[in-house]
Every structure is written in C-alpha cells, then in structure tokens.
Amino acid sequence: MDLGLHGKVAIVAGASRGLGKATALALAREGARVAICAREQDRLDSASNEIARIAGAEVLAVPCDVTSEVDVTGLIQVVLERWARINILVNNAGGPPAGLFDELTMTQWRSALELNLLSTVRLCRGVVPHMRHQQWGRIVNITSVSARQPVPGLMLSNAGRAGVLGFAKTLSNELAVDHITVNSVCPGYTRTDRLAELAQATAERESMDEDAVFRAWKEAIPMKRLGEPDELAALITFLCSIQAGYITGCAIPVDGGLIQSTF
Ligand SMILES: NC(=O)c1ccc[n+]([C@@H]2O[C@H](COP(=O)([O-])OP(=O)(O)OC[C@H]3O[C@@H](n4cnc5c(N)ncnc54)[C@H](OP(=O)(O)O)[C@@H]3O)[C@@H](O)[C@H]2O)c1
C-alpha cells in the first residue's frame, strides 16, 4: 500500500529515543521529511543521524523543550524555513512522575499539565494555521492507556492525558472541514528506556527485583508480552497516511489487549 507520505513534512516531538524516535523513523522510511525535537542535543543529533542513515531521508534535528513557548515557536519557524510547509504533527514528550493525590504538590500538577496537555495545545496552535492554509493535515497525539483506563498511582498521567483526549476530540470536530484529522494513540507497556526506568523505580519502591516487575506487567496483558515501539509507530504512520483521511477524533490503544473496554 502506498501511504502517500513521500515528500510530506512531519514534526515529531520528543523523538530522540523511544516511541517518538520509532515514529520518526517509520515516517522517514515512507519518504517523509522529518523534523525531530527533544531537549538534550547530543542524543537528538545521534537519533537524527541514525534515522537519516537507516531511512536514507532528510532529517532535521531541532533542540526544543515543548513546555517552552519560545522553543516551540522557534521549532516551527526552522521547519518552515527549511521545507516551507508542515503536513504532519506528532505530539509527544516524557511522562509525568507517579504519585498519589495526597503526595502531589500544585507545582507537580502544573508541570505535568504543561508537559502533556499544554505542550499539545501549544504545538497545535503553531501548526494548525499552516495546515488550514494547505487544506490538509494530520495530527497524532501519543498519550497512554492511562487516558482511557486510569492506572493506580499515576494520578498526573491519568488526569493530564484524559485532558489530551478531550482536547483532541474537540479539535478534530473544528478541523474536519479543513481535511485535517486529529487522533490519539494510547500505548500500553512498550519496551523503551522510560519503561526500563519505571521498572527500576517500581522495583526499588516495592522491594522486588526488576524481572519480577516485568513479569507482573506481562501477566496483566492478555498477550503476555510487552509492546515494541515499531508496533505503535506503524499505527501512527497509517493515521498520517492519505488512506486514513476518514479517521478522526479517535483514541486507539496499542496495548496487547490491556484496556478492558469494548469501545
Ligand atoms: N513506553 C511505554 O511503555 C509508555 C506507555 C504509555 C505511555 N507512554 C508515554 O509515551 C511517551 C513517550 O514514551 P517513551 O517510553 O518513548 O519515553 P522516553 O523513552 O522517556 O522518551 C521521551 C522522549 O521525549 C523527549 N522529551 C521529554 N521531555 C521533553 C520536553 N519537555 N520537550 C521535548 N522533548 C522532551 C525525550 O528527550 P529529552 O529528555 O532529551 O528531552 C525523549 O526523546 C511518554 O509521555 C510516556 O509517558 C509510554
């Protein structure tokens, strides 16, 4: 199937490693020109070189903190200067810390909403005028299963990511007439550096070894295994394709069956 992505210009946020990087690579393999961003320059540059080498594609690495208005404005400007348009936006960043209601401060709440909800709003505010002008666009938000089914102990993620789904659905209605789709993907336990860090933190907190943490996670998943970043990236790439033009306002899990809901 030709996904029609050849020559399309994509911004993938939070893409120096993990799910964002896998997504940038998948889009580049389909012939898209990809701008990737993250905060730490060295890892961003090495991801950019790797994607360019594997996909034989043009990749632009732009250091940018998605919680910063100035950085996001700069990112969009650099991409427009290089390629004169933006067709695809994949919103992504790190995850907020775990924590129960009683433990969390208002500062942590504000940071979490900046990181996952307001960064999404900010990037959309930057790209939507250009997509409208083109009368075509694809926006995909990387959220979490926590957006559809709250995970105990992940108060900030559960609340902030549900907010992203509400924003995305509302935006999808407003942009549908402009041929711009807005969808979200909800990864379950997927093999990335962040998951390894989460396993380590859980092991320390619960006084168990890391293997036992992974075993417990897998046990809860109907497929009894972790997801791979490529599996999420494949869905995002399809949602960005010309074939996905009639899919909008959806929140799709990629979780091995973890979410227990029929819709
Ligand atoms: N892996 C899973 O199992 C899983 C499951 C559900 C949801 N998720 C969520 O999916 C997202 C991606 O997960 P992941 O496992 O790929 O995480 P990851 O391995 O920690 O990668 C996060 C990426 O985002 C960048 N980033 C973090 N904060 C940023 C910021 N403020 N501005 C710009 N870039 C930023 C990081 O680079 P810098 O640090 O250099 O900025 C890195 O490139 C996270 O929100 C995570 O919570 C993951």
PDB file of C-alpha atoms and ligand atoms in Angstrom:
ATOM      1  CA  MET A   1       0.000   0.000   0.000  1.00  0.00           C
ATOM      2  CA  ASP A   2       1.388   3.418  -0.915  1.00  0.00           C
ATOM      3  CA  LEU A   3       0.675   5.577   2.137  1.00  0.00           C
ATOM      4  CA  GLY A   4       1.186   8.773   0.150  1.00  0.00           C
ATOM      5  CA  LEU A   5       3.728  10.084   2.626  1.00  0.00           C
ATOM      6  CA  HIS A   6       6.542  10.689   0.161  1.00  0.00           C
ATOM      7  CA  GLY A   7       7.690  14.328   0.458  1.00  0.00           C
ATOM      8  CA  LYS A   8       5.282  15.157   3.292  1.00  0.00           C
ATOM      9  CA  VAL A   9       6.810  17.301   6.057  1.00  0.00           C
ATOM     10  CA  ALA A  10       6.424  15.949   9.590  1.00  0.00           C
ATOM     11  CA  ILE A  11       7.311  17.256  13.038  1.00  0.00           C
ATOM     12  CA  VAL A  12       7.747  14.525  15.643  1.00  0.00           C
ATOM     13  CA  ALA A  13       8.175  15.880  19.169  1.00  0.00           C
ATOM     14  CA  GLY A  14      10.080  14.048  21.891  1.00  0.00           C
ATOM     15  CA  ALA A  15      11.846  11.954  19.281  1.00  0.00           C
ATOM     16  CA  SER A  16      15.439  11.422  20.421  1.00  0.00           C
ATOM     17  CA  ARG A  17      14.529   7.998  21.793  1.00  0.00           C
ATOM     18  CA  GLY A  18      11.659   5.601  22.478  1.00  0.00           C
ATOM     19  CA  LEU A  19       8.233   5.932  20.871  1.00  0.00           C
ATOM     20  CA  GLY A  20       8.920   9.307  19.253  1.00  0.00           C
ATOM     21  CA  LYS A  21      12.127   8.107  17.628  1.00  0.00           C
ATOM     22  CA  ALA A  22      10.475   4.921  16.320  1.00  0.00           C
ATOM     23  CA  THR A  23       7.681   7.085  14.851  1.00  0.00           C
ATOM     24  CA  ALA A  24      10.128   9.473  13.175  1.00  0.00           C
ATOM     25  CA  LEU A  25      11.966   6.510  11.660  1.00  0.00           C
ATOM     26  CA  ALA A  26       8.751   4.898  10.402  1.00  0.00           C
ATOM     27  CA  LEU A  27       7.618   8.147   8.748  1.00  0.00           C
ATOM     28  CA  ALA A  28      11.082   8.706   7.236  1.00  0.00           C
ATOM     29  CA  ARG A  29      11.035   5.162   5.820  1.00  0.00           C
ATOM     30  CA  GLU A  30       7.825   6.109   3.988  1.00  0.00           C
ATOM     31  CA  GLY A  31       9.634   9.048   2.384  1.00  0.00           C
ATOM     32  CA  ALA A  32       8.520  11.845   4.730  1.00  0.00           C
ATOM     33  CA  ARG A  33      10.871  14.696   5.603  1.00  0.00           C
ATOM     34  CA  VAL A  34      11.053  14.607   9.360  1.00  0.00           C
ATOM     35  CA  ALA A  35      11.936  17.261  11.931  1.00  0.00           C
ATOM     36  CA  ILE A  36      12.616  15.778  15.352  1.00  0.00           C
ATOM     37  CA  CYS A  37      12.913  17.615  18.644  1.00  0.00           C
ATOM     38  CA  ALA A  38      13.964  16.907  22.237  1.00  0.00           C
ATOM     39  CA  ARG A  39      15.840  18.845  24.884  1.00  0.00           C
ATOM     40  CA  GLU A  40      19.208  17.111  25.026  1.00  0.00           C
ATOM     41  CA  GLN A  41      21.278  17.963  21.953  1.00  0.00           C
ATOM     42  CA  ASP A  42      23.712  15.005  21.801  1.00  0.00           C
ATOM     43  CA  ARG A  43      21.073  12.289  21.918  1.00  0.00           C
ATOM     44  CA  LEU A  44      18.940  14.252  19.448  1.00  0.00           C
ATOM     45  CA  ASP A  45      21.816  14.521  16.979  1.00  0.00           C
ATOM     46  CA  SER A  46      22.635  10.846  17.220  1.00  0.00           C
ATOM     47  CA  ALA A  47      18.944   9.913  16.689  1.00  0.00           C
ATOM     48  CA  SER A  48      18.811  12.226  13.681  1.00  0.00           C
ATOM     49  CA  ASN A  49      21.941  10.661  12.141  1.00  0.00           C
ATOM     50  CA  GLU A  50      20.618   7.157  12.766  1.00  0.00           C
ATOM     51  CA  ILE A  51      17.220   7.873  11.177  1.00  0.00           C
ATOM     52  CA  ALA A  52      18.829   9.598   8.170  1.00  0.00           C
ATOM     53  CA  ARG A  53      21.219   6.647   7.677  1.00  0.00           C
ATOM     54  CA  ILE A  54      18.613   3.881   8.011  1.00  0.00           C
ATOM     55  CA  ALA A  55      15.846   5.575   6.016  1.00  0.00           C
ATOM     56  CA  GLY A  56      18.053   7.497   3.593  1.00  0.00           C
ATOM     57  CA  ALA A  57      15.890  10.503   4.415  1.00  0.00           C
ATOM     58  CA  GLU A  58      16.254  14.192   5.175  1.00  0.00           C
ATOM     59  CA  VAL A  59      16.046  14.694   8.939  1.00  0.00           C
ATOM     60  CA  LEU A  60      16.175  17.991  10.800  1.00  0.00           C
ATOM     61  CA  ALA A  61      17.150  17.928  14.487  1.00  0.00           C
ATOM     62  CA  VAL A  62      15.894  20.945  16.441  1.00  0.00           C
ATOM     63  CA  PRO A  63      16.593  21.199  20.175  1.00  0.00           C
ATOM     64  CA  CYS A  64      13.288  22.229  21.750  1.00  0.00           C
ATOM     65  CA  ASP A  65      11.548  21.932  25.098  1.00  0.00           C
ATOM     66  CA  VAL A  66       7.846  21.527  24.274  1.00  0.00           C
ATOM     67  CA  THR A  67       6.899  23.259  27.534  1.00  0.00           C
ATOM     68  CA  SER A  68       8.535  26.468  26.240  1.00  0.00           C
ATOM     69  CA  GLU A  69       6.566  28.883  24.058  1.00  0.00           C
ATOM     70  CA  VAL A  70       9.780  30.374  22.667  1.00  0.00           C
ATOM     71  CA  ASP A  71      11.253  26.960  21.787  1.00  0.00           C
ATOM     72  CA  VAL A  72       8.085  25.750  20.042  1.00  0.00           C
ATOM     73  CA  THR A  73       7.782  28.974  18.031  1.00  0.00           C
ATOM     74  CA  GLY A  74      11.449  28.554  17.041  1.00  0.00           C
ATOM     75  CA  LEU A  75      10.913  24.896  16.041  1.00  0.00           C
ATOM     76  CA  ILE A  76       8.034  25.752  13.714  1.00  0.00           C
ATOM     77  CA  GLN A  77       9.958  28.642  12.199  1.00  0.00           C
ATOM     78  CA  VAL A  78      13.028  26.481  11.471  1.00  0.00           C
ATOM     79  CA  VAL A  79      10.884  23.786   9.809  1.00  0.00           C
ATOM     80  CA  LEU A  80       9.067  26.338   7.659  1.00  0.00           C
ATOM     81  CA  GLU A  81      12.364  27.958   6.670  1.00  0.00           C
ATOM     82  CA  ARG A  82      13.724  24.577   5.564  1.00  0.00           C
ATOM     83  CA  TRP A  83      10.680  22.999   3.897  1.00  0.00           C
ATOM     84  CA  ALA A  84       8.062  25.789   3.629  1.00  0.00           C
ATOM     85  CA  ARG A  85       5.220  23.663   4.973  1.00  0.00           C
ATOM     86  CA  ILE A  86       4.101  21.323   7.764  1.00  0.00           C
ATOM     87  CA  ASN A  87       1.796  18.438   6.855  1.00  0.00           C
ATOM     88  CA  ILE A  88       2.057  16.196   9.914  1.00  0.00           C
ATOM     89  CA  LEU A  89       2.438  16.794  13.653  1.00  0.00           C
ATOM     90  CA  VAL A  90       3.079  14.018  16.167  1.00  0.00           C
ATOM     91  CA  ASN A  91       2.756  15.323  19.734  1.00  0.00           C
ATOM     92  CA  ASN A  92       4.907  13.558  22.311  1.00  0.00           C
ATOM     93  CA  ALA A  93       7.085  14.257  25.364  1.00  0.00           C
ATOM     94  CA  GLY A  94       8.183  12.479  28.526  1.00  0.00           C
ATOM     95  CA  GLY A  95       5.802  11.156  31.133  1.00  0.00           C
ATOM     96  CA  PRO A  96       4.960  12.843  34.474  1.00  0.00           C
ATOM     97  CA  PRO A  97       6.081  11.304  37.778  1.00  0.00           C
ATOM     98  CA  ALA A  98       3.970   8.703  39.564  1.00  0.00           C
ATOM     99  CA  GLY A  99       2.180   9.810  42.736  1.00  0.00           C
ATOM    100  CA  LEU A 100      -0.992   9.589  44.793  1.00  0.00           C
ATOM    101  CA  PHE A 101      -3.372  12.545  45.350  1.00  0.00           C
ATOM    102  CA  ASP A 102      -2.049  13.202  48.878  1.00  0.00           C
ATOM    103  CA  GLU A 103       1.579  13.261  47.736  1.00  0.00           C
ATOM    104  CA  LEU A 104       1.338  15.668  44.808  1.00  0.00           C
ATOM    105  CA  THR A 105       2.034  19.391  45.007  1.00  0.00           C
ATOM    106  CA  MET A 106       0.425  22.073  42.842  1.00  0.00           C
ATOM    107  CA  THR A 107       3.848  22.638  41.272  1.00  0.00           C
ATOM    108  CA  GLN A 108       3.883  19.000  40.139  1.00  0.00           C
ATOM    109  CA  TRP A 109       0.332  19.342  38.794  1.00  0.00           C
ATOM    110  CA  ARG A 110       1.285  22.444  36.788  1.00  0.00           C
ATOM    111  CA  SER A 111       4.437  20.799  35.392  1.00  0.00           C
ATOM    112  CA  ALA A 112       2.529  17.668  34.378  1.00  0.00           C
ATOM    113  CA  LEU A 113      -0.183  19.635  32.599  1.00  0.00           C
ATOM    114  CA  GLU A 114       2.482  21.732  30.844  1.00  0.00           C
ATOM    115  CA  LEU A 115       4.352  18.619  29.749  1.00  0.00           C
ATOM    116  CA  ASN A 116       1.496  16.554  28.338  1.00  0.00           C
ATOM    117  CA  LEU A 117      -1.584  18.743  27.835  1.00  0.00           C
ATOM    118  CA  LEU A 118      -0.428  22.310  27.210  1.00  0.00           C
ATOM    119  CA  SER A 119       2.525  21.214  25.035  1.00  0.00           C
ATOM    120  CA  THR A 120      -0.032  19.515  22.764  1.00  0.00           C
ATOM    121  CA  VAL A 121      -2.176  22.669  22.648  1.00  0.00           C
ATOM    122  CA  ARG A 122       0.933  24.808  22.031  1.00  0.00           C
ATOM    123  CA  LEU A 123       2.227  22.723  19.119  1.00  0.00           C
ATOM    124  CA  CYS A 124      -1.256  22.540  17.573  1.00  0.00           C
ATOM    125  CA  ARG A 125      -1.615  26.320  17.857  1.00  0.00           C
ATOM    126  CA  GLY A 126       1.653  26.619  15.946  1.00  0.00           C
ATOM    127  CA  VAL A 127       0.933  24.218  13.083  1.00  0.00           C
ATOM    128  CA  VAL A 128      -2.843  24.408  12.543  1.00  0.00           C
ATOM    129  CA  PRO A 129      -2.794  27.758  10.668  1.00  0.00           C
ATOM    130  CA  HIS A 130      -0.346  26.243   8.159  1.00  0.00           C
ATOM    131  CA  MET A 131      -2.375  23.046   7.795  1.00  0.00           C
ATOM    132  CA  ARG A 132      -5.546  25.100   7.288  1.00  0.00           C
ATOM    133  CA  HIS A 133      -3.827  27.116   4.583  1.00  0.00           C
ATOM    134  CA  GLN A 134      -2.895  23.827   2.850  1.00  0.00           C
ATOM    135  CA  GLN A 135      -6.377  22.362   3.459  1.00  0.00           C
ATOM    136  CA  TRP A 136      -4.698  19.125   4.580  1.00  0.00           C
ATOM    137  CA  GLY A 137      -3.087  17.881   7.763  1.00  0.00           C
ATOM    138  CA  ARG A 138      -2.559  15.010  10.179  1.00  0.00           C
ATOM    139  CA  ILE A 139      -2.168  15.417  13.937  1.00  0.00           C
ATOM    140  CA  VAL A 140      -1.493  12.401  16.161  1.00  0.00           C
ATOM    141  CA  ASN A 141      -1.018  12.588  19.930  1.00  0.00           C
ATOM    142  CA  ILE A 142       0.976   9.922  21.756  1.00  0.00           C
ATOM    143  CA  THR A 143      -0.838   9.511  25.088  1.00  0.00           C
ATOM    144  CA  SER A 144      -1.172   6.336  27.171  1.00  0.00           C
ATOM    145  CA  VAL A 145      -3.612   3.613  28.172  1.00  0.00           C
ATOM    146  CA  SER A 146      -3.977   5.766  31.302  1.00  0.00           C
ATOM    147  CA  ALA A 147      -6.023   8.215  29.203  1.00  0.00           C
ATOM    148  CA  ARG A 148      -8.682   5.539  28.647  1.00  0.00           C
ATOM    149  CA  GLN A 149      -8.324   3.449  31.807  1.00  0.00           C
ATOM    150  CA  PRO A 150      -6.735   5.113  34.869  1.00  0.00           C
ATOM    151  CA  VAL A 151      -3.658   3.332  36.210  1.00  0.00           C
ATOM    152  CA  PRO A 152      -3.489   3.214  40.045  1.00  0.00           C
ATOM    153  CA  GLY A 153      -0.784   5.547  41.359  1.00  0.00           C
ATOM    154  CA  LEU A 154      -0.437   7.522  38.129  1.00  0.00           C
ATOM    155  CA  MET A 155      -2.721  10.435  39.091  1.00  0.00           C
ATOM    156  CA  LEU A 156      -0.929  13.035  36.948  1.00  0.00           C
ATOM    157  CA  SER A 157      -0.832  10.865  33.844  1.00  0.00           C
ATOM    158  CA  ASN A 158      -4.456   9.715  34.254  1.00  0.00           C
ATOM    159  CA  ALA A 159      -5.743  13.288  34.557  1.00  0.00           C
ATOM    160  CA  GLY A 160      -3.495  15.073  32.045  1.00  0.00           C
ATOM    161  CA  ARG A 161      -3.784  12.511  29.288  1.00  0.00           C
ATOM    162  CA  ALA A 162      -7.573  12.308  29.573  1.00  0.00           C
ATOM    163  CA  GLY A 163      -7.417  16.075  29.025  1.00  0.00           C
ATOM    164  CA  VAL A 164      -5.467  15.485  25.798  1.00  0.00           C
ATOM    165  CA  LEU A 165      -8.228  13.160  24.540  1.00  0.00           C
ATOM    166  CA  GLY A 166     -10.894  15.795  25.308  1.00  0.00           C
ATOM    167  CA  PHE A 167      -8.854  18.466  23.535  1.00  0.00           C
ATOM    168  CA  ALA A 168      -8.149  16.218  20.549  1.00  0.00           C
ATOM    169  CA  LYS A 169     -11.775  15.197  20.039  1.00  0.00           C
ATOM    170  CA  THR A 170     -12.936  18.808  20.217  1.00  0.00           C
ATOM    171  CA  LEU A 171     -10.202  19.965  17.858  1.00  0.00           C
ATOM    172  CA  SER A 172     -10.988  17.147  15.420  1.00  0.00           C
ATOM    173  CA  ASN A 173     -14.549  18.482  15.095  1.00  0.00           C
ATOM    174  CA  GLU A 174     -13.328  22.013  14.464  1.00  0.00           C
ATOM    175  CA  LEU A 175     -10.741  20.987  11.846  1.00  0.00           C
ATOM    176  CA  ALA A 176     -12.655  18.272   9.988  1.00  0.00           C
ATOM    177  CA  VAL A 177     -13.934  20.638   7.280  1.00  0.00           C
ATOM    178  CA  ASP A 178     -10.327  21.626   6.539  1.00  0.00           C
ATOM    179  CA  HIS A 179      -9.341  17.979   5.810  1.00  0.00           C
ATOM    180  CA  ILE A 180      -7.189  17.898   8.939  1.00  0.00           C
ATOM    181  CA  THR A 181      -7.542  14.794  11.101  1.00  0.00           C
ATOM    182  CA  VAL A 182      -6.733  14.662  14.813  1.00  0.00           C
ATOM    183  CA  ASN A 183      -6.262  11.299  16.514  1.00  0.00           C
ATOM    184  CA  SER A 184      -4.587   9.919  19.616  1.00  0.00           C
ATOM    185  CA  VAL A 185      -2.806   6.640  20.240  1.00  0.00           C
ATOM    186  CA  CYS A 186      -2.722   5.013  23.670  1.00  0.00           C
ATOM    187  CA  PRO A 187       0.348   2.841  24.196  1.00  0.00           C
ATOM    188  CA  GLY A 188       0.385   0.166  26.864  1.00  0.00           C
ATOM    189  CA  TYR A 189       3.620  -1.227  28.322  1.00  0.00           C
ATOM    190  CA  THR A 190       6.086  -0.721  25.481  1.00  0.00           C
ATOM    191  CA  ARG A 191       9.796  -1.576  25.516  1.00  0.00           C
ATOM    192  CA  THR A 192      11.616   1.792  25.806  1.00  0.00           C
ATOM    193  CA  ASP A 193      14.212   3.397  28.098  1.00  0.00           C
ATOM    194  CA  ARG A 194      11.390   5.009  30.055  1.00  0.00           C
ATOM    195  CA  LEU A 195       9.791   1.654  30.765  1.00  0.00           C
ATOM    196  CA  ALA A 196      13.129   0.298  31.991  1.00  0.00           C
ATOM    197  CA  GLU A 197      13.454   3.322  34.298  1.00  0.00           C
ATOM    198  CA  LEU A 198       9.885   2.802  35.516  1.00  0.00           C
ATOM    199  CA  ALA A 199      10.630  -0.870  36.250  1.00  0.00           C
ATOM    200  CA  GLN A 200      13.708   0.113  38.234  1.00  0.00           C
ATOM    201  CA  ALA A 201      11.780   2.717  40.268  1.00  0.00           C
ATOM    202  CA  THR A 202       8.924   0.266  40.903  1.00  0.00           C
ATOM    203  CA  ALA A 203      11.378  -2.456  41.955  1.00  0.00           C
ATOM    204  CA  GLU A 204      13.038  -0.111  44.465  1.00  0.00           C
ATOM    205  CA  ARG A 205       9.720   1.148  45.835  1.00  0.00           C
ATOM    206  CA  GLU A 206       8.167  -2.316  46.184  1.00  0.00           C
ATOM    207  CA  SER A 207      11.425  -4.047  47.278  1.00  0.00           C
ATOM    208  CA  MET A 208      11.252  -6.559  44.443  1.00  0.00           C
ATOM    209  CA  ASP A 209      13.625  -7.313  41.592  1.00  0.00           C
ATOM    210  CA  GLU A 210      13.168  -5.759  38.159  1.00  0.00           C
ATOM    211  CA  ASP A 211      12.420  -9.079  36.457  1.00  0.00           C
ATOM    212  CA  ALA A 212       9.509  -9.584  38.858  1.00  0.00           C
ATOM    213  CA  VAL A 213       8.155  -6.141  37.930  1.00  0.00           C
ATOM    214  CA  PHE A 214       8.249  -7.015  34.224  1.00  0.00           C
ATOM    215  CA  ARG A 215       6.657 -10.413  34.925  1.00  0.00           C
ATOM    216  CA  ALA A 216       3.780  -8.740  36.814  1.00  0.00           C
ATOM    217  CA  TRP A 217       3.201  -6.261  33.979  1.00  0.00           C
ATOM    218  CA  LYS A 218       3.192  -9.009  31.347  1.00  0.00           C
ATOM    219  CA  GLU A 219       0.828 -11.119  33.425  1.00  0.00           C
ATOM    220  CA  ALA A 220      -1.769  -8.297  33.310  1.00  0.00           C
ATOM    221  CA  ILE A 221      -1.602  -8.086  29.496  1.00  0.00           C
ATOM    222  CA  PRO A 222      -3.782 -10.564  27.557  1.00  0.00           C
ATOM    223  CA  MET A 223      -0.947 -11.047  25.030  1.00  0.00           C
ATOM    224  CA  LYS A 224       1.509 -11.721  27.909  1.00  0.00           C
ATOM    225  CA  ARG A 225       4.235  -9.611  26.346  1.00  0.00           C
ATOM    226  CA  LEU A 226       5.430  -6.001  26.097  1.00  0.00           C
ATOM    227  CA  GLY A 227       4.745  -3.917  23.023  1.00  0.00           C
ATOM    228  CA  GLU A 228       7.533  -2.847  20.683  1.00  0.00           C
ATOM    229  CA  PRO A 229       7.961   0.830  19.682  1.00  0.00           C
ATOM    230  CA  ASP A 230       7.666  -0.175  15.986  1.00  0.00           C
ATOM    231  CA  GLU A 231       4.163  -1.521  16.643  1.00  0.00           C
ATOM    232  CA  LEU A 232       2.956   1.868  17.875  1.00  0.00           C
ATOM    233  CA  ALA A 233       4.872   3.667  15.111  1.00  0.00           C
ATOM    234  CA  ALA A 234       3.118   1.570  12.457  1.00  0.00           C
ATOM    235  CA  LEU A 235      -0.329   2.737  13.608  1.00  0.00           C
ATOM    236  CA  ILE A 236       0.780   6.373  13.802  1.00  0.00           C
ATOM    237  CA  THR A 237       2.230   6.150  10.294  1.00  0.00           C
ATOM    238  CA  PHE A 238      -1.062   4.791   8.964  1.00  0.00           C
ATOM    239  CA  LEU A 239      -3.030   7.547  10.764  1.00  0.00           C
ATOM    240  CA  CYS A 240      -0.754  10.063   8.982  1.00  0.00           C
ATOM    241  CA  SER A 241      -1.357   8.484   5.563  1.00  0.00           C
ATOM    242  CA  ILE A 242      -3.698   9.642   2.807  1.00  0.00           C
ATOM    243  CA  GLN A 243      -5.723   6.426   3.329  1.00  0.00           C
ATOM    244  CA  ALA A 244      -6.607   7.464   6.885  1.00  0.00           C
ATOM    245  CA  GLY A 245      -8.470  10.580   5.727  1.00  0.00           C
ATOM    246  CA  TYR A 246     -11.844   9.406   7.135  1.00  0.00           C
ATOM    247  CA  ILE A 247     -10.489   8.559  10.614  1.00  0.00           C
ATOM    248  CA  THR A 248     -10.619  11.436  13.075  1.00  0.00           C
ATOM    249  CA  GLY A 249     -11.294  12.108  16.753  1.00  0.00           C
ATOM    250  CA  CYS A 250     -10.270   8.557  17.751  1.00  0.00           C
ATOM    251  CA  ALA A 251      -8.182   7.334  20.673  1.00  0.00           C
ATOM    252  CA  ILE A 252      -6.724   3.967  19.689  1.00  0.00           C
ATOM    253  CA  PRO A 253      -4.970   1.631  22.144  1.00  0.00           C
ATOM    254  CA  VAL A 254      -1.870  -0.337  21.147  1.00  0.00           C
ATOM    255  CA  ASP A 255      -1.661  -2.383  24.310  1.00  0.00           C
ATOM    256  CA  GLY A 256      -1.853  -6.137  23.693  1.00  0.00           C
ATOM    257  CA  GLY A 257      -5.463  -6.071  24.912  1.00  0.00           C
ATOM    258  CA  LEU A 258      -4.788  -4.388  28.261  1.00  0.00           C
ATOM    259  CA  ILE A 259      -7.663  -1.866  28.215  1.00  0.00           C
ATOM    260  CA  GLN A 260     -10.891  -3.570  29.301  1.00  0.00           C
ATOM    261  CA  SER A 261     -13.391  -1.568  27.296  1.00  0.00           C
ATOM    262  CA  THR A 262     -15.334  -2.516  24.196  1.00  0.00           C
ATOM    263  CA  PHE A 263     -15.215   0.897  22.505  1.00  0.00           C
TER     264      PHE A 263
HETATM  265  N1  LIG B   1       6.939   3.259  26.978  1.00  0.00           N
HETATM  266  C1  LIG B   1       5.772   2.970  27.496  1.00  0.00           C
HETATM  267  O1  LIG B   1       5.514   1.845  27.924  1.00  0.00           O
HETATM  268  C2  LIG B   1       4.683   4.035  27.575  1.00  0.00           C
HETATM  269  C3  LIG B   1       3.381   3.634  27.904  1.00  0.00           C
HETATM  270  C4  LIG B   1       2.379   4.584  27.957  1.00  0.00           C
HETATM  271  C5  LIG B   1       2.678   5.915  27.710  1.00  0.00           C
HETATM  272  N2  LIG B   1       3.958   6.271  27.408  1.00  0.00           N
HETATM  273  C6  LIG B   1       4.194   7.697  27.199  1.00  0.00           C
HETATM  274  O2  LIG B   1       4.616   7.916  25.862  1.00  0.00           O
HETATM  275  C7  LIG B   1       5.566   8.999  25.851  1.00  0.00           C
HETATM  276  C8  LIG B   1       6.854   8.517  25.217  1.00  0.00           C
HETATM  277  O3  LIG B   1       7.312   7.406  25.959  1.00  0.00           O
HETATM  278  P1  LIG B   1       8.776   6.784  25.796  1.00  0.00           P
HETATM  279  O4  LIG B   1       8.745   5.494  26.511  1.00  0.00           O
HETATM  280  O5  LIG B   1       9.221   6.842  24.391  1.00  0.00           O
HETATM  281  O6  LIG B   1       9.625   7.859  26.678  1.00  0.00           O
HETATM  282  P2  LIG B   1      11.183   8.144  26.708  1.00  0.00           P
HETATM  283  O7  LIG B   1      11.961   6.929  26.304  1.00  0.00           O
HETATM  284  O8  LIG B   1      11.443   8.768  28.031  1.00  0.00           O
HETATM  285  O9  LIG B   1      11.384   9.270  25.568  1.00  0.00           O
HETATM  286  C9  LIG B   1      10.842  10.551  25.734  1.00  0.00           C
HETATM  287  C10 LIG B   1      11.353  11.451  24.628  1.00  0.00           C
HETATM  288  O10 LIG B   1      10.753  12.738  24.799  1.00  0.00           O
HETATM  289  C11 LIG B   1      11.781  13.729  24.969  1.00  0.00           C
HETATM  290  N3  LIG B   1      11.270  14.738  25.901  1.00  0.00           N
HETATM  291  C12 LIG B   1      10.979  14.588  27.212  1.00  0.00           C
HETATM  292  N4  LIG B   1      10.545  15.738  27.721  1.00  0.00           N
HETATM  293  C13 LIG B   1      10.571  16.656  26.705  1.00  0.00           C
HETATM  294  C14 LIG B   1      10.261  18.032  26.618  1.00  0.00           C
HETATM  295  N5  LIG B   1       9.843  18.738  27.676  1.00  0.00           N
HETATM  296  N6  LIG B   1      10.391  18.651  25.425  1.00  0.00           N
HETATM  297  C15 LIG B   1      10.817  17.964  24.331  1.00  0.00           C
HETATM  298  N7  LIG B   1      11.134  16.663  24.368  1.00  0.00           N
HETATM  299  C16 LIG B   1      11.007  16.013  25.545  1.00  0.00           C
HETATM  300  C17 LIG B   1      13.000  12.957  25.483  1.00  0.00           C
HETATM  301  O11 LIG B   1      14.224  13.626  25.181  1.00  0.00           O
HETATM  302  P3  LIG B   1      14.860  14.726  26.203  1.00  0.00           P
HETATM  303  O12 LIG B   1      14.782  14.136  27.566  1.00  0.00           O
HETATM  304  O13 LIG B   1      16.255  14.942  25.688  1.00  0.00           O
HETATM  305  O14 LIG B   1      14.013  15.957  26.050  1.00  0.00           O
HETATM  306  C18 LIG B   1      12.858  11.674  24.669  1.00  0.00           C
HETATM  307  O15 LIG B   1      13.330  11.871  23.352  1.00  0.00           O
HETATM  308  C19 LIG B   1       5.725   9.447  27.301  1.00  0.00           C
HETATM  309  O16 LIG B   1       4.859  10.523  27.561  1.00  0.00           O
HETATM  310  C20 LIG B   1       5.314   8.222  28.080  1.00  0.00           C
HETATM  311  O17 LIG B   1       4.848   8.538  29.376  1.00  0.00           O
HETATM  312  C21 LIG B   1       4.958   5.379  27.324  1.00  0.00           C
END
